[in-house]
mmCIF file of C-alpha atoms (C1' of nucleotides) in Angstrom:
data_model
loop_
_atom_site.group_PDB
_atom_site.id
_atom_site.type_symbol
_atom_site.label_atom_id
_atom_site.label_comp_id
_atom_site.label_asym_id
_atom_site.label_seq_id
_atom_site.Cartn_x
_atom_site.Cartn_y
_atom_site.Cartn_z
ATOM 1 C CA UNK A 1 -19.596 -23.660 6.656
ATOM 2 C CA UNK A 2 -21.491 -20.928 8.439
ATOM 3 C CA UNK A 3 -22.691 -17.608 7.123
ATOM 4 C CA UNK A 4 -19.600 -15.721 8.139
ATOM 5 C CA UNK A 5 -17.518 -18.083 6.059
ATOM 6 C CA UNK A 6 -19.818 -17.815 3.098
ATOM 7 C CA UNK A 7 -19.421 -14.066 2.877
ATOM 8 C CA UNK A 8 -15.821 -14.048 3.930
ATOM 9 C CA UNK A 9 -14.146 -14.109 0.530
ATOM 10 C CA UNK A 10 -15.966 -11.088 -0.801
ATOM 11 C CA UNK A 11 -15.740 -9.150 2.386
ATOM 12 C CA UNK A 12 -12.120 -10.025 2.756
ATOM 13 C CA UNK A 13 -11.223 -8.667 -0.648
ATOM 14 C CA UNK A 14 -12.938 -5.402 0.176
ATOM 15 C CA UNK A 15 -11.134 -5.019 3.421
ATOM 16 C CA UNK A 16 -7.759 -6.023 2.094
ATOM 17 C CA UNK A 17 -7.509 -2.965 -0.008
ATOM 18 C CA UNK A 18 -9.727 -3.219 -3.050
ATOM 19 C CA UNK A 19 -11.734 -0.125 -2.158
ATOM 20 C CA UNK A 20 -8.998 1.855 -0.482
ATOM 21 C CA UNK A 21 -6.503 1.350 -3.287
ATOM 22 C CA UNK A 22 -9.158 2.367 -5.781
ATOM 23 C CA UNK A 23 -9.777 5.561 -3.816
ATOM 24 C CA UNK A 24 -6.096 6.191 -3.458
ATOM 25 C CA UNK A 25 -5.536 5.845 -7.184
ATOM 26 C CA UNK A 26 -8.467 8.102 -7.922
ATOM 27 C CA UNK A 27 -7.130 10.718 -5.526
ATOM 28 C CA UNK A 28 -3.756 10.451 -7.202
ATOM 29 C CA UNK A 29 -5.314 11.010 -10.611
ATOM 30 C CA UNK A 30 -7.398 13.933 -9.381
ATOM 31 C CA UNK A 31 -4.393 15.583 -7.770
ATOM 32 C CA UNK A 32 -2.544 15.276 -11.037
ATOM 33 C CA UNK A 33 -5.494 16.684 -12.949
ATOM 34 C CA UNK A 34 -5.399 19.626 -10.525
ATOM 35 C CA UNK A 35 -1.739 20.185 -11.433
ATOM 36 C CA UNK A 36 -0.581 19.085 -7.990
ATOM 37 C CA UNK A 37 2.656 17.146 -8.204
ATOM 38 C CA UNK A 38 2.200 15.238 -4.970
ATOM 39 C CA UNK A 39 1.423 11.619 -4.211
ATOM 40 C CA UNK A 40 -1.705 10.496 -2.373
ATOM 41 C CA UNK A 41 0.490 9.616 0.609
ATOM 42 C CA UNK A 42 2.103 13.029 0.647
ATOM 43 C CA UNK A 43 -1.399 14.474 0.523
ATOM 44 C CA UNK A 44 -2.286 12.756 3.800
ATOM 45 C CA UNK A 45 0.667 14.452 5.494
ATOM 46 C CA UNK A 46 -0.106 17.844 4.016
ATOM 47 C CA UNK A 47 -3.768 17.404 4.894
ATOM 48 C CA UNK A 48 -2.953 17.291 8.593
ATOM 49 C CA UNK A 49 -0.461 20.152 8.331
ATOM 50 C CA UNK A 50 -3.040 22.288 6.537
ATOM 51 C CA UNK A 51 -5.149 21.895 9.656
ATOM 52 C CA UNK A 52 -2.340 22.372 12.169
ATOM 53 C CA UNK A 53 1.327 23.108 11.689
ATOM 54 C CA UNK A 54 4.145 22.277 14.063
ATOM 55 C CA UNK A 55 3.201 18.630 14.477
ATOM 56 C CA UNK A 56 5.978 16.208 15.380
ATOM 57 C CA UNK A 57 6.791 13.264 13.155
ATOM 58 C CA UNK A 58 5.458 10.966 15.844
ATOM 59 C CA UNK A 59 2.157 12.834 15.843
ATOM 60 C CA UNK A 60 1.973 12.573 12.072
ATOM 61 C CA UNK A 61 2.714 8.860 12.365
ATOM 62 C CA UNK A 62 -0.200 8.426 14.767
ATOM 63 C CA UNK A 63 -2.546 10.526 12.666
ATOM 64 C CA UNK A 64 -1.778 8.676 9.441
ATOM 65 C CA UNK A 65 -1.341 5.167 10.923
ATOM 66 C CA UNK A 66 2.155 4.786 9.556
ATOM 67 C CA UNK A 67 5.356 3.859 11.324
ATOM 68 C CA UNK A 68 8.026 6.399 12.091
ATOM 69 C CA UNK A 69 10.430 5.417 9.299
ATOM 70 C CA UNK A 70 7.656 5.956 6.756
ATOM 71 C CA UNK A 71 7.106 9.454 8.103
ATOM 72 C CA UNK A 72 10.833 10.183 8.072
ATOM 73 C CA UNK A 73 10.952 9.405 4.371
ATOM 74 C CA UNK A 74 7.746 11.187 3.470
ATOM 75 C CA UNK A 75 9.035 14.291 5.237
ATOM 76 C CA UNK A 76 12.410 13.875 3.502
ATOM 77 C CA UNK A 77 10.675 13.965 0.141
ATOM 78 C CA UNK A 78 8.348 16.817 1.064
ATOM 79 C CA UNK A 79 11.351 18.764 2.328
ATOM 80 C CA UNK A 80 13.225 18.154 -0.931
ATOM 81 C CA UNK A 81 10.180 19.494 -2.741
ATOM 82 C CA UNK A 82 10.367 22.507 -0.380
ATOM 83 C CA UNK A 83 6.781 22.043 0.740
ATOM 84 C CA UNK A 84 7.632 21.554 4.437
ATOM 85 C CA UNK A 85 10.528 22.230 6.803
ATOM 86 C CA UNK A 86 11.767 20.457 9.911
ATOM 87 C CA UNK A 87 12.283 22.743 12.883
ATOM 88 C CA UNK A 88 14.109 21.252 15.816
ATOM 89 C CA UNK A 89 12.057 21.614 18.988
ATOM 90 C CA UNK A 90 13.908 23.763 21.565
ATOM 91 C CA UNK A 91 11.871 22.245 24.406
ATOM 92 C CA UNK A 92 12.539 18.645 23.404
ATOM 93 C CA UNK A 93 15.527 18.384 21.150
ATOM 94 C CA UNK A 94 14.601 14.852 20.108
ATOM 95 C CA UNK A 95 11.583 16.132 18.209
ATOM 96 C CA UNK A 96 11.196 17.808 14.876
ATOM 97 C CA UNK A 97 8.299 20.185 14.464
ATOM 98 C CA UNK A 98 7.035 20.121 10.907
ATOM 99 C CA UNK A 99 5.921 23.370 9.319
ATOM 100 C CA UNK A 100 4.600 24.168 5.874
ATOM 101 C CA UNK A 101 6.528 26.487 3.614
ATOM 102 C CA UNK A 102 4.753 29.258 1.733
ATOM 103 C CA UNK A 103 4.747 26.911 -1.209
ATOM 104 C CA UNK A 104 3.219 24.143 0.873
ATOM 105 C CA UNK A 105 0.456 26.420 2.110
ATOM 106 C CA UNK A 106 -0.325 27.488 -1.423
ATOM 107 C CA UNK A 107 -1.314 23.915 -2.312
ATOM 108 C CA UNK A 108 -4.017 23.810 0.319
ATOM 109 C CA UNK A 109 -6.946 25.097 -1.690
ATOM 110 C CA UNK A 110 -6.405 22.886 -4.709
ATOM 111 C CA UNK A 111 -5.467 19.910 -2.545
ATOM 112 C CA UNK A 112 -8.660 20.124 -0.534
ATOM 113 C CA UNK A 113 -10.672 20.678 -3.673
ATOM 114 C CA UNK A 114 -9.361 17.554 -5.352
ATOM 115 C CA UNK A 115 -9.768 15.396 -2.271
ATOM 116 C CA UNK A 116 -13.336 16.594 -1.802
ATOM 117 C CA UNK A 117 -13.999 15.806 -5.439
ATOM 118 C CA UNK A 118 -12.583 12.331 -4.903
ATOM 119 C CA UNK A 119 -14.812 11.811 -1.894
ATOM 120 C CA UNK A 120 -17.848 12.972 -3.834
ATOM 121 C CA UNK A 121 -17.047 10.660 -6.709
ATOM 122 C CA UNK A 122 -16.579 7.776 -4.305
ATOM 123 C CA UNK A 123 -19.819 8.326 -2.428
ATOM 124 C CA UNK A 124 -22.055 9.385 -5.312
ATOM 125 C CA UNK A 125 -25.556 7.988 -4.980
ATOM 126 C CA UNK A 126 -25.060 6.927 -1.380
ATOM 127 C CA UNK A 127 -27.256 8.109 1.476
ATOM 128 C CA UNK A 128 -25.760 9.814 4.498
ATOM 129 C CA UNK A 129 -27.236 7.061 6.649
ATOM 130 C CA UNK A 130 -25.482 4.413 4.587
ATOM 131 C CA UNK A 131 -22.171 6.196 4.968
ATOM 132 C CA UNK A 132 -22.638 6.540 8.692
ATOM 133 C CA UNK A 133 -23.534 2.864 8.976
ATOM 134 C CA UNK A 134 -20.464 1.814 7.002
ATOM 135 C CA UNK A 135 -18.291 4.094 9.087
ATOM 136 C CA UNK A 136 -19.533 2.576 12.327
ATOM 137 C CA UNK A 137 -18.938 -0.959 11.096
ATOM 138 C CA UNK A 138 -15.467 -0.194 9.794
ATOM 139 C CA UNK A 139 -14.702 1.527 13.061
ATOM 140 C CA UNK A 140 -15.569 -1.655 14.938
ATOM 141 C CA UNK A 141 -13.325 -3.665 12.628
ATOM 142 C CA UNK A 142 -10.501 -1.243 13.165
ATOM 143 C CA UNK A 143 -10.815 -1.392 16.921
ATOM 144 C CA UNK A 144 -10.794 -5.164 16.776
ATOM 145 C CA UNK A 145 -7.412 -5.359 15.153
ATOM 146 C CA UNK A 146 -5.631 -2.050 15.559
ATOM 147 C CA UNK B 1 -21.133 22.833 5.000
ATOM 148 C CA UNK B 2 -23.514 19.979 4.384
ATOM 149 C CA UNK B 3 -23.729 16.606 6.057
ATOM 150 C CA UNK B 4 -21.524 14.842 3.568
ATOM 151 C CA UNK B 5 -18.757 17.303 4.322
ATOM 152 C CA UNK B 6 -19.156 16.957 8.052
ATOM 153 C CA UNK B 7 -18.552 13.242 7.985
ATOM 154 C CA UNK B 8 -16.032 13.350 5.205
ATOM 155 C CA UNK B 9 -12.819 13.509 7.221
ATOM 156 C CA UNK B 10 -13.497 10.417 9.284
ATOM 157 C CA UNK B 11 -14.936 8.455 6.429
ATOM 158 C CA UNK B 12 -12.117 9.478 4.192
ATOM 159 C CA UNK B 13 -9.486 8.201 6.559
ATOM 160 C CA UNK B 14 -11.245 4.862 6.759
ATOM 161 C CA UNK B 15 -11.456 4.523 3.037
ATOM 162 C CA UNK B 16 -7.923 5.656 2.359
ATOM 163 C CA UNK B 17 -6.464 2.645 3.978
ATOM 164 C CA UNK B 18 -6.746 2.824 7.737
ATOM 165 C CA UNK B 19 -8.808 -0.348 8.016
ATOM 166 C CA UNK B 20 -7.303 -2.244 5.115
ATOM 167 C CA UNK B 21 -3.721 -1.603 6.176
ATOM 168 C CA UNK B 22 -4.591 -2.687 9.702
ATOM 169 C CA UNK B 23 -6.022 -5.934 8.338
ATOM 170 C CA UNK B 24 -3.072 -6.417 6.071
ATOM 171 C CA UNK B 25 -0.641 -6.002 8.932
ATOM 172 C CA UNK B 26 -2.633 -8.372 11.104
ATOM 173 C CA UNK B 27 -2.672 -10.953 8.329
ATOM 174 C CA UNK B 28 1.079 -10.536 7.969
ATOM 175 C CA UNK B 29 1.582 -11.113 11.676
ATOM 176 C CA UNK B 30 -0.710 -14.133 11.713
ATOM 177 C CA UNK B 31 1.049 -15.687 8.737
ATOM 178 C CA UNK B 32 4.332 -15.256 10.522
ATOM 179 C CA UNK B 33 2.912 -16.764 13.701
ATOM 180 C CA UNK B 34 1.824 -19.732 11.570
ATOM 181 C CA UNK B 35 5.420 -20.130 10.382
ATOM 182 C CA UNK B 36 4.550 -19.029 6.864
ATOM 183 C CA UNK B 37 7.319 -16.969 5.336
ATOM 184 C CA UNK B 38 5.133 -15.119 2.859
ATOM 185 C CA UNK B 39 3.912 -11.547 2.665
ATOM 186 C CA UNK B 40 0.250 -10.573 2.796
ATOM 187 C CA UNK B 41 0.488 -9.641 -0.889
ATOM 188 C CA UNK B 42 1.963 -13.001 -1.812
ATOM 189 C CA UNK B 43 -0.886 -14.570 0.140
ATOM 190 C CA UNK B 44 -3.444 -12.923 -2.139
ATOM 191 C CA UNK B 45 -1.784 -14.520 -5.164
ATOM 192 C CA UNK B 46 -1.517 -17.934 -3.546
ATOM 193 C CA UNK B 47 -5.095 -17.643 -2.317
ATOM 194 C CA UNK B 48 -6.387 -17.540 -5.895
ATOM 195 C CA UNK B 49 -4.033 -20.298 -7.021
ATOM 196 C CA UNK B 50 -5.156 -22.522 -4.160
ATOM 197 C CA UNK B 51 -8.627 -22.256 -5.664
ATOM 198 C CA UNK B 52 -7.579 -22.634 -9.288
ATOM 199 C CA UNK B 53 -4.185 -23.223 -10.856
ATOM 200 C CA UNK B 54 -3.135 -22.297 -14.360
ATOM 201 C CA UNK B 55 -4.291 -18.696 -14.165
ATOM 202 C CA UNK B 56 -2.524 -16.176 -16.383
ATOM 203 C CA UNK B 57 -0.769 -13.177 -14.906
ATOM 204 C CA UNK B 58 -3.408 -10.956 -16.425
ATOM 205 C CA UNK B 59 -6.133 -12.954 -14.683
ATOM 206 C CA UNK B 60 -4.274 -12.646 -11.403
ATOM 207 C CA UNK B 61 -3.946 -8.921 -11.995
ATOM 208 C CA UNK B 62 -7.704 -8.634 -12.468
ATOM 209 C CA UNK B 63 -8.478 -10.802 -9.462
ATOM 210 C CA UNK B 64 -6.180 -8.887 -7.132
ATOM 211 C CA UNK B 65 -6.711 -5.387 -8.587
ATOM 212 C CA UNK B 66 -3.058 -4.849 -9.278
ATOM 213 C CA UNK B 67 -1.336 -3.793 -12.470
ATOM 214 C CA UNK B 68 0.626 -6.181 -14.626
ATOM 215 C CA UNK B 69 4.114 -5.128 -13.509
ATOM 216 C CA UNK B 70 3.142 -5.746 -9.893
ATOM 217 C CA UNK B 71 2.079 -9.274 -10.772
ATOM 218 C CA UNK B 72 5.269 -9.868 -12.737
ATOM 219 C CA UNK B 73 7.317 -9.046 -9.640
ATOM 220 C CA UNK B 74 5.142 -10.962 -7.205
ATOM 221 C CA UNK B 75 5.414 -14.018 -9.442
ATOM 222 C CA UNK B 76 9.167 -13.461 -9.757
ATOM 223 C CA UNK B 77 9.506 -13.593 -5.985
ATOM 224 C CA UNK B 78 7.156 -16.535 -5.566
ATOM 225 C CA UNK B 79 9.091 -18.370 -8.257
ATOM 226 C CA UNK B 80 12.388 -17.657 -6.496
ATOM 227 C CA UNK B 81 10.843 -19.101 -3.351
ATOM 228 C CA UNK B 82 9.854 -22.125 -5.491
ATOM 229 C CA UNK B 83 6.203 -21.806 -4.512
ATOM 230 C CA UNK B 84 4.939 -21.326 -8.085
ATOM 231 C CA UNK B 85 6.135 -21.889 -11.645
ATOM 232 C CA UNK B 86 5.459 -20.107 -14.920
ATOM 233 C CA UNK B 87 4.394 -22.411 -17.748
ATOM 234 C CA UNK B 88 4.289 -20.885 -21.195
ATOM 235 C CA UNK B 89 0.865 -21.353 -22.762
ATOM 236 C CA UNK B 90 1.105 -23.439 -25.936
ATOM 237 C CA UNK B 91 -2.213 -22.062 -27.221
ATOM 238 C CA UNK B 92 -1.289 -18.417 -26.681
ATOM 239 C CA UNK B 93 2.432 -17.987 -26.462
ATOM 240 C CA UNK B 94 2.071 -14.494 -24.992
ATOM 241 C CA UNK B 95 0.622 -15.909 -21.778
ATOM 242 C CA UNK B 96 2.200 -17.549 -18.770
ATOM 243 C CA UNK B 97 0.072 -20.046 -16.898
ATOM 244 C CA UNK B 98 0.915 -19.989 -13.208
ATOM 245 C CA UNK B 99 0.954 -23.274 -11.313
ATOM 246 C CA UNK B 100 1.712 -24.084 -7.701
ATOM 247 C CA UNK B 101 4.644 -26.303 -6.852
ATOM 248 C CA UNK B 102 4.249 -29.125 -4.342
ATOM 249 C CA UNK B 103 5.719 -26.748 -1.813
ATOM 250 C CA UNK B 104 3.213 -24.067 -2.732
ATOM 251 C CA UNK B 105 0.305 -26.470 -2.331
ATOM 252 C CA UNK B 106 1.582 -27.511 1.058
ATOM 253 C CA UNK B 107 1.074 -23.972 2.379
ATOM 254 C CA UNK B 108 -2.614 -24.016 1.605
ATOM 255 C CA UNK B 109 -3.963 -25.395 4.851
ATOM 256 C CA UNK B 110 -1.989 -23.116 7.146
ATOM 257 C CA UNK B 111 -2.464 -20.135 4.835
ATOM 258 C CA UNK B 112 -6.218 -20.495 4.842
ATOM 259 C CA UNK B 113 -6.244 -21.096 8.560
ATOM 260 C CA UNK B 114 -4.368 -17.889 9.309
ATOM 261 C CA UNK B 115 -6.443 -15.793 6.930
ATOM 262 C CA UNK B 116 -9.651 -17.147 8.426
ATOM 263 C CA UNK B 117 -8.324 -16.329 11.861
ATOM 264 C CA UNK B 118 -7.556 -12.807 10.683
ATOM 265 C CA UNK B 119 -11.064 -12.417 9.319
ATOM 266 C CA UNK B 120 -12.561 -13.665 12.561
ATOM 267 C CA UNK B 121 -10.447 -11.275 14.596
ATOM 268 C CA UNK B 122 -11.448 -8.411 12.331
ATOM 269 C CA UNK B 123 -15.163 -9.120 12.446
ATOM 270 C CA UNK B 124 -15.482 -10.224 16.065
ATOM 271 C CA UNK B 125 -18.680 -8.960 17.629
ATOM 272 C CA UNK B 126 -20.208 -7.943 14.328
ATOM 273 C CA UNK B 127 -23.543 -9.244 13.061
ATOM 274 C CA UNK B 128 -23.813 -10.930 9.687
ATOM 275 C CA UNK B 129 -26.309 -8.259 8.667
ATOM 276 C CA UNK B 130 -23.832 -5.515 9.512
ATOM 277 C CA UNK B 131 -21.161 -7.170 7.401
ATOM 278 C CA UNK B 132 -23.533 -7.569 4.498
ATOM 279 C CA UNK B 133 -24.582 -3.934 4.777
ATOM 280 C CA UNK B 134 -20.994 -2.744 4.833
ATOM 281 C CA UNK B 135 -20.159 -4.951 1.902
ATOM 282 C CA UNK B 136 -22.999 -3.524 -0.179
ATOM 283 C CA UNK B 137 -21.981 0.043 0.594
ATOM 284 C CA UNK B 138 -18.319 -0.560 -0.141
ATOM 285 C CA UNK B 139 -19.334 -2.281 -3.339
ATOM 286 C CA UNK B 140 -21.190 0.846 -4.427
ATOM 287 C CA UNK B 141 -18.152 2.975 -3.626
ATOM 288 C CA UNK B 142 -15.942 0.655 -5.619
ATOM 289 C CA UNK B 143 -18.220 0.758 -8.620
ATOM 290 C CA UNK B 144 -18.274 4.541 -8.465
ATOM 291 C CA UNK B 145 -14.544 4.882 -8.862
ATOM 292 C CA UNK B 146 -13.107 1.623 -10.172
ATOM 293 C "C1'" DA C 1 -0.722 -11.216 -47.433
ATOM 294 C "C1'" DT C 2 0.521 -7.259 -45.067
ATOM 295 C "C1'" DA C 3 -0.199 -3.393 -42.262
ATOM 296 C "C1'" DA C 4 -2.233 -1.664 -38.074
ATOM 297 C "C1'" DT C 5 -4.061 -2.573 -33.663
ATOM 298 C "C1'" DT C 6 -4.686 -5.082 -29.466
ATOM 299 C "C1'" DA C 7 -3.143 -7.912 -25.608
ATOM 300 C "C1'" DG C 8 0.233 -10.350 -22.239
ATOM 301 C "C1'" DG C 9 4.484 -9.599 -20.004
ATOM 302 C "C1'" DT C 10 8.793 -7.293 -18.736
ATOM 303 C "C1'" DT C 11 11.910 -3.503 -17.472
ATOM 304 C "C1'" DG C 12 13.163 1.109 -15.706
ATOM 305 C "C1'" DC C 13 12.338 4.762 -12.662
ATOM 306 C "C1'" DC C 14 10.677 6.547 -8.446
ATOM 307 C "C1'" DT C 15 7.853 6.313 -4.277
ATOM 308 C "C1'" DA C 16 6.156 3.983 -0.273
ATOM 309 C "C1'" DT C 17 6.162 0.476 3.513
ATOM 310 C "C1'" DG C 18 7.254 -2.645 7.389
ATOM 311 C "C1'" DC C 19 10.602 -4.441 10.562
ATOM 312 C "C1'" DA C 20 14.874 -4.454 13.090
ATOM 313 C "C1'" DA C 21 18.693 -2.122 14.758
ATOM 314 C "C1'" DT C 22 20.815 2.300 16.030
ATOM 315 C "C1'" DT C 23 21.670 7.101 17.807
ATOM 316 C "C1'" DA C 24 20.721 10.714 20.785
ATOM 317 C "C1'" DA C 25 17.982 13.139 23.981
ATOM 318 C "C1'" DA C 26 14.915 12.994 28.052
ATOM 319 C "C1'" DC C 27 13.485 11.012 32.129
ATOM 320 C "C1'" DA C 28 13.510 7.938 36.388
ATOM 321 C "C1'" DA C 29 15.565 5.371 40.063
ATOM 322 C "C1'" DG C 30 19.106 4.225 42.907
ATOM 323 C "C1'" DC D 1 25.268 12.056 40.037
ATOM 324 C "C1'" DT D 2 25.110 8.035 37.198
ATOM 325 C "C1'" DT D 3 22.899 4.110 35.630
ATOM 326 C "C1'" DG D 4 18.952 2.316 33.267
ATOM 327 C "C1'" DT D 5 14.862 3.001 30.619
ATOM 328 C "C1'" DT D 6 11.923 5.222 27.547
ATOM 329 C "C1'" DT D 7 11.057 8.088 23.463
ATOM 330 C "C1'" DA D 8 11.867 10.640 18.747
ATOM 331 C "C1'" DA D 9 13.974 10.065 14.804
ATOM 332 C "C1'" DT D 10 17.065 7.820 11.366
ATOM 333 C "C1'" DT D 11 19.209 4.106 8.578
ATOM 334 C "C1'" DG D 12 19.540 -0.499 6.390
ATOM 335 C "C1'" DC D 13 17.317 -4.124 4.142
ATOM 336 C "C1'" DA D 14 13.777 -6.186 1.577
ATOM 337 C "C1'" DT D 15 9.111 -6.094 -0.560
ATOM 338 C "C1'" DA D 16 5.551 -3.780 -3.072
ATOM 339 C "C1'" DG D 17 3.279 -0.234 -5.919
ATOM 340 C "C1'" DG D 18 2.108 2.845 -10.035
ATOM 341 C "C1'" DC D 19 3.157 4.664 -14.530
ATOM 342 C "C1'" DA D 20 5.353 4.829 -18.923
ATOM 343 C "C1'" DA D 21 7.862 2.664 -22.425
ATOM 344 C "C1'" DC D 22 8.890 -1.462 -24.699
ATOM 345 C "C1'" DC D 23 8.856 -6.217 -26.892
ATOM 346 C "C1'" DT D 24 6.551 -9.923 -28.848
ATOM 347 C "C1'" DA D 25 2.611 -12.635 -30.130
ATOM 348 C "C1'" DA D 26 -2.092 -12.584 -31.657
ATOM 349 C "C1'" DT D 27 -5.829 -10.495 -34.004
ATOM 350 C "C1'" DT D 28 -8.186 -7.350 -37.182
ATOM 351 C "C1'" DA D 29 -8.576 -4.604 -41.221
ATOM 352 C "C1'" DT D 30 -7.545 -3.439 -45.736
#
DNA sequence: ATAATTAGGTTGCCTATGCAATTAAACAAG
DNA sequence: CTTGTTTAATTGCATAGGCAACCTAATTAT
């Protein structure tokens, strides 16, 4: 058994979600503490819309690494909550352009605040260089299997 | 805006599941290619049982970082598939001890093979030292927010 | 002993996800 | 044109997840 096998179990458990689900749950808790009634997944959609509105569902799927049906349902729920609206694209009638409602825009400040807090909690005591190093390694992993 | 904010977006997207969902999907595909009709989540349960049978559901919950209801349902499905069985603990009648069936044990070789393949695909071209470094950093993150 | 608390599991409710199949619009080729 | 292909989105089906409430068995305290 070589070195890569020796470390595999531990490393595997990290990559298969241990850390990311912990972060996701923490984000969820922080959002709730900030009186935001949205899920962590809904946050990822809103996050991109807070940066740029009028994205198509396909673009949101690419940005959040989900499949199209997942986006359809997330947008369904966000629309029910009147945080976003679908606007049919006049240029390409197959596409929906997703816009925030006033209500959706109002959540931006608190949403960004709670996600930044989550990030700070997650990376407390870590050096910038460590974070960069981890990012580079994870990036390589992602490109291997994406 | 300080350094930690500058890198936050990228790093955040990695931590919130980009890499782990990619691995999970790859594992799922590899299991299927190996003719194993189990989900990646079921694999994580079987993985621990292949190492030690007779674990309680609570122990499996701790090992896989899931809550108890999630384990209840995973075991329900695995039991329906006749891969595991619940055995009521005579010492502590609150607990179920989970054992593999013959059929469940038979999946071990192929299951481990496909997960090892997935790990190798994910970490191709990476140095052992890089993996160790990433593991240490992710471990710190996990301990910050677990 | 008995009451109060803790611990293991289950159920209900709601959200999220992946895959496969489908519809409808856009585009390309003949 | 019109046929064939690609692309955006939706729907169906099945699994999985968290949280809260609950039940029962075990443990602790009085």
